PDB file of C-alpha atoms in Angstrom:
ATOM      1  CA  MET L   1       1.529  23.759  -1.317  1.00 43.00           C
ATOM      2  CA  GLU L   2      -1.871  25.156  -1.016  1.00 42.00           C
ATOM      3  CA  SER L   3      -3.958  25.294   2.009  1.00 43.00           C
ATOM      4  CA  LYS L   4      -6.481  22.729   2.937  1.00 45.00           C
ATOM      5  CA  THR L   5      -8.857  25.540   1.239  1.00 49.00           C
ATOM      6  CA  SER L   6      -7.219  24.796  -2.432  1.00 46.00           C
ATOM      7  CA  PRO L   7      -8.122  23.336  -4.935  1.00 43.00           C
ATOM      8  CA  GLN L   8      -7.172  19.419  -4.191  1.00 79.00           C
ATOM      9  CA  LEU L   9      -3.893  17.289  -4.464  1.00 94.00           C
ATOM     10  CA  THR L  10      -3.427  14.807  -8.127  1.00 95.00           C
ATOM     11  CA  ILE L  11      -2.255  11.267  -6.609  1.00 96.00           C
ATOM     12  CA  TYR L  12      -0.980   9.528  -9.858  1.00 95.00           C
ATOM     13  CA  ARG L  13      -1.413   6.028  -8.861  1.00 93.00           C
ATOM     14  CA  GLY L  14       0.324   3.881 -12.589  1.00 86.00           C
ATOM     15  CA  PRO L  15      -2.040   2.492 -14.853  1.00 77.00           C
ATOM     16  CA  GLY L  16      -4.568  -0.512 -13.818  1.00 66.00           C
ATOM     17  CA  GLY L  17      -7.150   1.195 -11.440  1.00 67.00           C
ATOM     18  CA  SER L  18      -9.513   3.221 -12.888  1.00 80.00           C
ATOM     19  CA  PRO L  19     -10.984   6.057  -9.891  1.00 85.00           C
ATOM     20  CA  GLY L  20     -13.231   4.004  -7.631  1.00 92.00           C
ATOM     21  CA  ARG L  21     -10.705   1.206  -7.602  1.00 94.00           C
ATOM     22  CA  PHE L  22      -8.296  -0.012  -5.309  1.00 96.00           C
ATOM     23  CA  VAL L  23      -4.753   0.103  -7.724  1.00 95.00           C
ATOM     24  CA  TRP L  24      -2.038  -3.117  -6.970  1.00 96.00           C
ATOM     25  CA  SER L  25       1.073  -0.665  -5.273  1.00 96.00           C
ATOM     26  CA  PRO L  26       0.655  -0.971  -1.092  1.00 97.00           C
ATOM     27  CA  PHE L  27       1.910   2.989  -1.624  1.00 97.00           C
ATOM     28  CA  ALA L  28      -0.621   4.330  -3.524  1.00 97.00           C
ATOM     29  CA  VAL L  29      -3.477   3.012  -1.428  1.00 98.00           C
ATOM     30  CA  LYS L  30      -1.006   4.366   1.514  1.00 98.00           C
ATOM     31  CA  LEU L  31      -1.361   8.127   0.390  1.00 98.00           C
ATOM     32  CA  GLU L  32      -5.221   7.812  -0.742  1.00 97.00           C
ATOM     33  CA  THR L  33      -6.205   7.093   2.569  1.00 98.00           C
ATOM     34  CA  ARG L  34      -3.843   8.777   4.744  1.00 98.00           C
ATOM     35  CA  LEU L  35      -5.325  11.851   2.622  1.00 97.00           C
ATOM     36  CA  ARG L  36      -9.221  10.543   3.591  1.00 98.00           C
ATOM     37  CA  PHE L  37      -8.178   9.432   6.935  1.00 98.00           C
ATOM     38  CA  ASP L  38      -7.708  13.786   6.678  1.00 96.00           C
ATOM     39  CA  GLY L  39     -10.520  14.291   4.780  1.00 96.00           C
ATOM     40  CA  VAL L  40      -7.803  16.204   2.667  1.00 95.00           C
ATOM     41  CA  PRO L  41      -9.455  16.469  -1.175  1.00 95.00           C
ATOM     42  CA  TYR L  42      -7.746  14.642  -3.922  1.00 95.00           C
ATOM     43  CA  LYS L  43      -8.249  13.013  -7.407  1.00 93.00           C
ATOM     44  CA  VAL L  44      -5.953  10.747  -9.357  1.00 94.00           C
ATOM     45  CA  ASP L  45      -4.649  10.034 -12.155  1.00 92.00           C
ATOM     46  CA  THR L  46      -2.528   7.431 -14.013  1.00 90.00           C
ATOM     47  CA  GLY L  47       0.997   9.213 -13.801  1.00 87.00           C
ATOM     48  CA  SER L  48       3.951   7.325 -14.775  1.00 84.00           C
ATOM     49  CA  PRO L  49       7.704   6.884 -13.100  1.00 83.00           C
ATOM     50  CA  ARG L  50       9.291   8.909 -16.186  1.00 82.00           C
ATOM     51  CA  THR L  51       7.848  11.498 -14.853  1.00 84.00           C
ATOM     52  CA  ALA L  52       7.530  11.204 -11.269  1.00 88.00           C
ATOM     53  CA  PRO L  53      10.015  12.883  -9.450  1.00 90.00           C
ATOM     54  CA  ARG L  54      11.774  10.476  -7.750  1.00 89.00           C
ATOM     55  CA  GLY L  55      11.259   7.663 -10.816  1.00 87.00           C
ATOM     56  CA  LYS L  56       8.574   5.717  -8.831  1.00 90.00           C
ATOM     57  CA  ILE L  57       4.623   5.458  -8.318  1.00 91.00           C
ATOM     58  CA  PRO L  58       2.686   7.253  -6.351  1.00 95.00           C
ATOM     59  CA  TYR L  59       3.980  10.673  -6.502  1.00 95.00           C
ATOM     60  CA  ILE L  60       1.382  14.551  -6.157  1.00 96.00           C
ATOM     61  CA  GLU L  61       1.389  17.404  -8.189  1.00 93.00           C
ATOM     62  CA  THR L  62      -0.550  20.384  -6.721  1.00 88.00           C
ATOM     63  CA  SER L  63      -2.350  22.668  -8.978  1.00 82.00           C
ATOM     64  CA  SER L  64       0.609  25.171  -9.712  1.00 83.00           C
ATOM     65  CA  GLY L  65       2.159  21.884 -10.405  1.00 85.00           C
ATOM     66  CA  SER L  66       5.089  21.135  -8.704  1.00 89.00           C
ATOM     67  CA  ARG L  67       5.273  17.109  -7.618  1.00 93.00           C
ATOM     68  CA  LEU L  68       6.482  15.804  -4.989  1.00 94.00           C
ATOM     69  CA  GLY L  69       7.383  11.516  -4.773  1.00 95.00           C
ATOM     70  CA  ASP L  70       7.503   9.053  -2.349  1.00 96.00           C
ATOM     71  CA  SER L  71       4.207   8.580  -0.173  1.00 96.00           C
ATOM     72  CA  THR L  72       6.588   8.877   3.358  1.00 97.00           C
ATOM     73  CA  LEU L  73       8.149  11.847   1.867  1.00 96.00           C
ATOM     74  CA  ILE L  74       4.388  13.264   0.646  1.00 96.00           C
ATOM     75  CA  ILE L  75       3.084  12.849   3.933  1.00 97.00           C
ATOM     76  CA  GLY L  76       5.287  14.747   5.994  1.00 96.00           C
ATOM     77  CA  ARG L  77       5.203  17.750   3.418  1.00 94.00           C
ATOM     78  CA  LEU L  78       1.846  17.641   3.944  1.00 95.00           C
ATOM     79  CA  ILE L  79       1.773  17.627   7.653  1.00 96.00           C
ATOM     80  CA  ALA L  80       4.564  20.351   7.735  1.00 94.00           C
ATOM     81  CA  ASP L  81       2.441  22.718   5.437  1.00 92.00           C
ATOM     82  CA  GLY L  82      -0.576  22.474   7.089  1.00 93.00           C
ATOM     83  CA  ILE L  83      -2.493  20.188   5.311  1.00 93.00           C
ATOM     84  CA  ALA L  84      -2.337  17.011   6.853  1.00 95.00           C
ATOM     85  CA  SER L  85      -2.348  16.114  10.840  1.00 97.00           C
ATOM     86  CA  ASP L  86      -0.206  14.792  12.602  1.00 97.00           C
ATOM     87  CA  LEU L  87      -1.225  12.102  13.499  1.00 98.00           C
ATOM     88  CA  ASN L  88       1.648  10.613  15.182  1.00 98.00           C
ATOM     89  CA  GLY L  89       1.566  13.946  16.989  1.00 96.00           C
ATOM     90  CA  ARG L  90      -0.072  12.450  20.454  1.00 96.00           C
ATOM     91  CA  LEU L  91       1.519   9.580  20.073  1.00 98.00           C
ATOM     92  CA  SER L  92       4.428   8.247  23.417  1.00 97.00           C
ATOM     93  CA  PRO L  93       8.290   7.798  21.929  1.00 98.00           C
ATOM     94  CA  VAL L  94       7.156   3.882  22.906  1.00 98.00           C
ATOM     95  CA  GLN L  95       4.166   4.040  20.450  1.00 98.00           C
ATOM     96  CA  ARG L  96       6.028   5.911  17.474  1.00 98.00           C
ATOM     97  CA  ALA L  97       9.042   3.909  18.032  1.00 98.00           C
ATOM     98  CA  HIS L  98       6.377   0.396  17.147  1.00 98.00           C
ATOM     99  CA  ASP L  99       4.960   2.826  14.666  1.00 98.00           C
ATOM    100  CA  LEU L 100       7.522   2.705  12.682  1.00 98.00           C
ATOM    101  CA  ALA L 101       9.074  -0.365  13.525  1.00 98.00           C
ATOM    102  CA  ILE L 102       5.518  -2.155  12.129  1.00 98.00           C
ATOM    103  CA  ARG L 103       5.501   0.429   8.944  1.00 98.00           C
ATOM    104  CA  ALA L 104       9.443  -0.667   8.356  1.00 98.00           C
ATOM    105  CA  LEU L 105       8.650  -4.188   8.654  1.00 98.00           C
ATOM    106  CA  LEU L 106       5.878  -3.821   5.899  1.00 98.00           C
ATOM    107  CA  GLU L 107       7.310  -1.525   3.594  1.00 98.00           C
ATOM    108  CA  ASP L 108      10.979  -2.909   3.398  1.00 97.00           C
ATOM    109  CA  LYS L 109      10.466  -6.334   3.659  1.00 97.00           C
ATOM    110  CA  VAL L 110       6.865  -7.481   2.362  1.00 98.00           C
ATOM    111  CA  TYR L 111       7.247  -5.775   0.107  1.00 98.00           C
ATOM    112  CA  PHE L 112      10.080  -7.340  -1.790  1.00 98.00           C
ATOM    113  CA  TYR L 113       8.985 -10.337  -0.699  1.00 98.00           C
ATOM    114  CA  ASN L 114       5.300  -8.619  -2.399  1.00 98.00           C
ATOM    115  CA  ALA L 115       7.226  -7.261  -5.044  1.00 98.00           C
ATOM    116  CA  ARG L 116       9.212 -11.131  -6.313  1.00 98.00           C
ATOM    117  CA  GLU L 117       5.856 -12.785  -6.508  1.00 98.00           C
ATOM    118  CA  LYS L 118       4.880 -10.426  -8.452  1.00 97.00           C
ATOM    119  CA  TRP L 119       7.324  -9.934 -11.276  1.00 97.00           C
ATOM    120  CA  CYS L 120       9.199 -12.698 -11.333  1.00 97.00           C
ATOM    121  CA  ASP L 121       6.237 -15.631  -9.709  1.00 97.00           C
ATOM    122  CA  ASN L 122       3.273 -14.220 -11.985  1.00 97.00           C
ATOM    123  CA  PHE L 123       5.350 -11.742 -14.350  1.00 96.00           C
ATOM    124  CA  ILE L 124       3.190 -12.246 -16.929  1.00 96.00           C
ATOM    125  CA  THR L 125       0.312 -10.681 -14.855  1.00 96.00           C
ATOM    126  CA  MET L 126       1.659  -8.702 -13.648  1.00 95.00           C
ATOM    127  CA  ARG L 127       3.360  -6.681 -16.882  1.00 94.00           C
ATOM    128  CA  SER L 128      -0.711  -7.459 -18.040  1.00 92.00           C
ATOM    129  CA  GLY L 129      -1.403  -4.873 -15.063  1.00 90.00           C
ATOM    130  CA  ALA L 130       1.370  -2.747 -14.233  1.00 88.00           C
ATOM    131  CA  LEU L 131       1.857  -1.898 -17.856  1.00 89.00           C
ATOM    132  CA  SER L 132      -1.659  -1.559 -19.082  1.00 85.00           C
ATOM    133  CA  ALA L 133      -1.279   1.479 -21.082  1.00 81.00           C
ATOM    134  CA  ILE L 134       1.873   0.790 -22.262  1.00 85.00           C
ATOM    135  CA  PRO L 135       0.641  -1.270 -26.294  1.00 87.00           C
ATOM    136  CA  TRP L 136       2.141  -4.199 -28.061  1.00 89.00           C
ATOM    137  CA  PRO L 137       4.698  -4.963 -28.622  1.00 90.00           C
ATOM    138  CA  VAL L 138       6.072  -1.968 -26.893  1.00 92.00           C
ATOM    139  CA  GLN L 139       4.397  -3.923 -23.561  1.00 91.00           C
ATOM    140  CA  TRP L 140       6.323  -6.625 -24.297  1.00 94.00           C
ATOM    141  CA  LEU L 141       9.867  -4.608 -24.019  1.00 94.00           C
ATOM    142  CA  VAL L 142       9.421  -3.345 -21.041  1.00 93.00           C
ATOM    143  CA  GLY L 143       8.208  -5.267 -18.512  1.00 94.00           C
ATOM    144  CA  ILE L 144      11.616  -7.907 -20.126  1.00 96.00           C
ATOM    145  CA  ILE L 145      12.933  -4.474 -19.142  1.00 95.00           C
ATOM    146  CA  ALA L 146      11.060  -3.578 -15.597  1.00 94.00           C
ATOM    147  CA  GLN L 147      11.710  -7.487 -14.572  1.00 96.00           C
ATOM    148  CA  ARG L 148      15.111  -7.437 -15.179  1.00 97.00           C
ATOM    149  CA  ALA L 149      15.507  -4.852 -12.700  1.00 96.00           C
ATOM    150  CA  VAL L 150      13.661  -5.513 -10.241  1.00 96.00           C
ATOM    151  CA  SER L 151      15.626  -9.358 -10.455  1.00 97.00           C
ATOM    152  CA  ARG L 152      18.734  -7.200  -9.806  1.00 97.00           C
ATOM    153  CA  THR L 153      17.104  -5.390  -6.632  1.00 97.00           C
ATOM    154  CA  LEU L 154      15.459  -8.436  -4.773  1.00 97.00           C
ATOM    155  CA  TYR L 155      19.508 -10.471  -5.636  1.00 97.00           C
ATOM    156  CA  GLY L 156      20.905  -7.431  -4.339  1.00 97.00           C
ATOM    157  CA  GLN L 157      19.049  -6.434  -1.528  1.00 97.00           C
ATOM    158  CA  GLY L 158      18.630 -10.120  -0.595  1.00 97.00           C
ATOM    159  CA  THR L 159      14.689 -10.902  -1.265  1.00 97.00           C
ATOM    160  CA  GLY L 160      16.267 -13.202  -4.130  1.00 97.00           C
ATOM    161  CA  ARG L 161      18.269 -14.933  -2.537  1.00 98.00           C
ATOM    162  CA  PHE L 162      15.817 -16.559  -0.761  1.00 98.00           C
ATOM    163  CA  SER L 163      13.823 -19.984  -2.013  1.00 97.00           C
ATOM    164  CA  ASP L 164       9.856 -19.956  -2.927  1.00 97.00           C
ATOM    165  CA  GLU L 165       9.962 -21.959   0.771  1.00 98.00           C
ATOM    166  CA  GLU L 166      11.860 -19.815   2.266  1.00 98.00           C
ATOM    167  CA  ILE L 167       9.993 -17.156   0.985  1.00 98.00           C
ATOM    168  CA  LEU L 168       6.829 -18.509   1.504  1.00 98.00           C
ATOM    169  CA  LEU L 169       7.803 -18.820   5.734  1.00 98.00           C
ATOM    170  CA  LEU L 170       8.768 -15.366   5.537  1.00 98.00           C
ATOM    171  CA  LYS L 171       5.085 -14.250   4.646  1.00 98.00           C
ATOM    172  CA  GLU L 172       3.664 -16.834   7.031  1.00 98.00           C
ATOM    173  CA  GLU L 173       5.688 -15.657   9.335  1.00 98.00           C
ATOM    174  CA  VAL L 174       4.775 -11.587   8.918  1.00 98.00           C
ATOM    175  CA  TRP L 175       1.109 -11.909   7.897  1.00 98.00           C
ATOM    176  CA  THR L 176       0.706 -14.255  11.291  1.00 98.00           C
ATOM    177  CA  SER L 177       1.781 -11.862  13.633  1.00 98.00           C
ATOM    178  CA  ILE L 178       0.128  -8.873  12.482  1.00 98.00           C
ATOM    179  CA  ASN L 179      -3.178 -11.139  12.396  1.00 98.00           C
ATOM    180  CA  ASP L 180      -1.760 -11.894  16.150  1.00 98.00           C
ATOM    181  CA  LEU L 181      -2.444  -7.847  16.769  1.00 98.00           C
ATOM    182  CA  LEU L 182      -4.966  -6.806  15.243  1.00 98.00           C
ATOM    183  CA  SER L 183      -6.979  -9.620  16.780  1.00 97.00           C
ATOM    184  CA  GLU L 184      -5.635  -8.083  20.689  1.00 96.00           C
ATOM    185  CA  VAL L 185      -7.050  -4.748  20.084  1.00 96.00           C
ATOM    186  CA  ARG L 186      -9.669  -6.325  18.269  1.00 94.00           C
ATOM    187  CA  SER L 187     -10.955  -8.279  21.891  1.00 92.00           C
ATOM    188  CA  ALA L 188     -10.200  -5.425  23.612  1.00 87.00           C
ATOM    189  CA  ARG L 189     -13.126  -2.561  20.896  1.00 80.00           C
ATOM    190  CA  SER L 190     -16.619  -2.225  21.704  1.00 71.00           C
ATOM    191  CA  ALA L 191     -18.946  -4.700  19.710  1.00 73.00           C
ATOM    192  CA  ASP L 192     -19.699  -1.726  17.251  1.00 83.00           C
ATOM    193  CA  GLU L 193     -19.023  -1.014  13.054  1.00 86.00           C
ATOM    194  CA  GLU L 194     -16.243   1.270  13.847  1.00 94.00           C
ATOM    195  CA  PRO L 195     -12.712   0.855  12.643  1.00 96.00           C
ATOM    196  CA  PHE L 196      -9.777  -0.814  14.713  1.00 96.00           C
ATOM    197  CA  TRP L 197      -6.977   0.657  15.317  1.00 97.00           C
ATOM    198  CA  VAL L 198      -3.039  -0.814  14.813  1.00 98.00           C
ATOM    199  CA  LEU L 199      -2.209   0.464  18.418  1.00 97.00           C
ATOM    200  CA  GLY L 200      -5.040   0.173  20.521  1.00 95.00           C
ATOM    201  CA  GLY L 201      -6.148   4.213  20.154  1.00 94.00           C
ATOM    202  CA  GLU L 202      -9.081   6.165  19.281  1.00 94.00           C
ATOM    203  CA  SER L 203      -8.047   6.887  16.238  1.00 96.00           C
ATOM    204  CA  PRO L 204      -5.410   5.574  13.359  1.00 98.00           C
ATOM    205  CA  SER L 205      -1.933   6.685  13.135  1.00 98.00           C
ATOM    206  CA  GLU L 206       0.367   6.408  10.030  1.00 98.00           C
ATOM    207  CA  VAL L 207       0.771   2.953  10.229  1.00 98.00           C
ATOM    208  CA  ASP L 208      -2.985   2.570  10.082  1.00 98.00           C
ATOM    209  CA  ALA L 209      -2.514   4.000   6.261  1.00 98.00           C
ATOM    210  CA  THR L 210       0.261   1.898   5.704  1.00 98.00           C
ATOM    211  CA  LEU L 211      -1.550  -1.270   6.494  1.00 98.00           C
ATOM    212  CA  PHE L 212      -4.441  -0.770   5.025  1.00 98.00           C
ATOM    213  CA  GLY L 213      -2.458   0.029   1.479  1.00 98.00           C
ATOM    214  CA  PHE L 214      -1.071  -3.158   1.677  1.00 98.00           C
ATOM    215  CA  VAL L 215      -4.209  -5.080   2.966  1.00 98.00           C
ATOM    216  CA  ALA L 216      -6.032  -3.740   0.886  1.00 98.00           C
ATOM    217  CA  SER L 217      -3.085  -4.201  -2.460  1.00 97.00           C
ATOM    218  CA  ALA L 218      -3.668  -7.721  -1.780  1.00 98.00           C
ATOM    219  CA  LEU L 219      -6.851  -8.380  -1.871  1.00 98.00           C
ATOM    220  CA  VAL L 220      -7.292  -7.590  -5.473  1.00 96.00           C
ATOM    221  CA  CYS L 221      -3.741  -7.696  -6.964  1.00 96.00           C
ATOM    222  CA  ASP L 222      -3.930 -10.473  -9.481  1.00 95.00           C
ATOM    223  CA  ALA L 223      -1.420 -10.597  -9.465  1.00 97.00           C
ATOM    224  CA  ALA L 224       0.226 -11.967  -6.054  1.00 97.00           C
ATOM    225  CA  PRO L 225      -2.513 -14.963  -5.211  1.00 98.00           C
ATOM    226  CA  THR L 226      -0.171 -16.484  -2.626  1.00 98.00           C
ATOM    227  CA  THR L 227      -0.468 -13.362  -0.435  1.00 98.00           C
ATOM    228  CA  MET L 228      -3.330 -12.565  -1.004  1.00 98.00           C
ATOM    229  CA  ARG L 229      -4.568 -16.188   0.006  1.00 98.00           C
ATOM    230  CA  ILE L 230      -2.199 -15.940   2.937  1.00 98.00           C
ATOM    231  CA  VAL L 231      -4.858 -12.523   3.856  1.00 98.00           C
ATOM    232  CA  ARG L 232      -7.897 -13.847   3.115  1.00 98.00           C
ATOM    233  CA  SER L 233      -6.273 -16.763   6.028  1.00 97.00           C
ATOM    234  CA  TYR L 234      -6.820 -14.333   8.499  1.00 98.00           C
ATOM    235  CA  PRO L 235     -10.356 -12.985   9.303  1.00 96.00           C
ATOM    236  CA  THR L 236      -9.307 -10.399  11.460  1.00 97.00           C
ATOM    237  CA  VAL L 237      -7.035  -9.056   8.757  1.00 98.00           C
ATOM    238  CA  VAL L 238     -10.005  -8.841   6.757  1.00 98.00           C
ATOM    239  CA  GLU L 239     -12.371  -7.348   8.753  1.00 97.00           C
ATOM    240  CA  TYR L 240      -9.343  -4.472  10.021  1.00 98.00           C
ATOM    241  CA  ALA L 241      -9.490  -3.280   5.911  1.00 98.00           C
ATOM    242  CA  ASP L 242     -13.303  -3.505   5.539  1.00 97.00           C
ATOM    243  CA  ARG L 243     -13.867  -1.830   7.932  1.00 97.00           C
ATOM    244  CA  ILE L 244     -11.952   1.042   7.123  1.00 98.00           C
ATOM    245  CA  ALA L 245     -12.938   0.390   3.400  1.00 98.00           C
ATOM    246  CA  SER L 246     -16.311   1.252   4.682  1.00 97.00           C
ATOM    247  CA  LYS L 247     -15.377   4.616   6.343  1.00 97.00           C
ATOM    248  CA  TYR L 248     -12.861   6.614   4.655  1.00 98.00           C
ATOM    249  CA  PHE L 249     -13.865   4.660   0.830  1.00 98.00           C
ATOM    250  CA  PRO L 250     -17.689   4.381   0.547  1.00 97.00           C
ATOM    251  CA  ASP L 251     -17.383   5.054  -2.791  1.00 96.00           C
ATOM    252  CA  TYR L 252     -14.986   2.022  -3.444  1.00 96.00           C
ATOM    253  CA  GLU L 253     -15.241  -0.546  -5.423  1.00 94.00           C
ATOM    254  CA  ARG L 254     -14.374  -3.446  -2.940  1.00 92.00           C
ATOM    255  CA  TRP L 255     -12.795  -6.941  -2.690  1.00 94.00           C
ATOM    256  CA  GLU L 256     -14.911 -10.160  -3.254  1.00 82.00           C
ATOM    257  CA  SER L 257     -15.930 -11.234   0.789  1.00 70.00           C
ATOM    258  CA  THR L 258     -14.080 -14.194   1.796  1.00 62.00           C
TER     259      THR L 258
END
């Protein structure tokens, strides 16, 4: 891969979001956030899972044409190549474990709760957003195929076996815990407008890119109204995202204020 002085990277974020707007994919927002934490230049494009290295969004392409998929592996590669800094390099082993645990909670639990809400509970809205680049009636057919594939995955993973009431309780448990964590960190900060970070330090770690990705995407995704409502019910969580957006995404259209 190129160095920071080379032509910028391209992030393929999937359909449904023009430049200057957050998209519905928490992993795409996570990847953008991670690059902005380090001031790494990039541009965005739509892309497609059919051309993605791992068959999923997001993925990146360098100016040489090489492509890499999976947001976590992309970040690891950028760190290894000296394009991005190692945000977690300064952390203690215990802090790194906390960072990893919260990322796993979001990416291996919350992601699947959200996928069920989007593709099963609000399928029409999700289809219209996620497949907006595909013309009708092909969009209808692809939507049905995608929904069935997601449903099979959710059942095998376990989320598809829960009742609606159980999913709601699980979602609320996660976001209550995130809010409690951020509230404690926020209370220890000085009364300025700078971002506050999950682990309470003076600068972000990897978990902040992930959490911001999940919060920001929740605040703009029309296909997940329950998650949006839950997230908006916690002012500290929204403030966390507002402060990061103000500093690192001043050029982006913001979600509606609570």
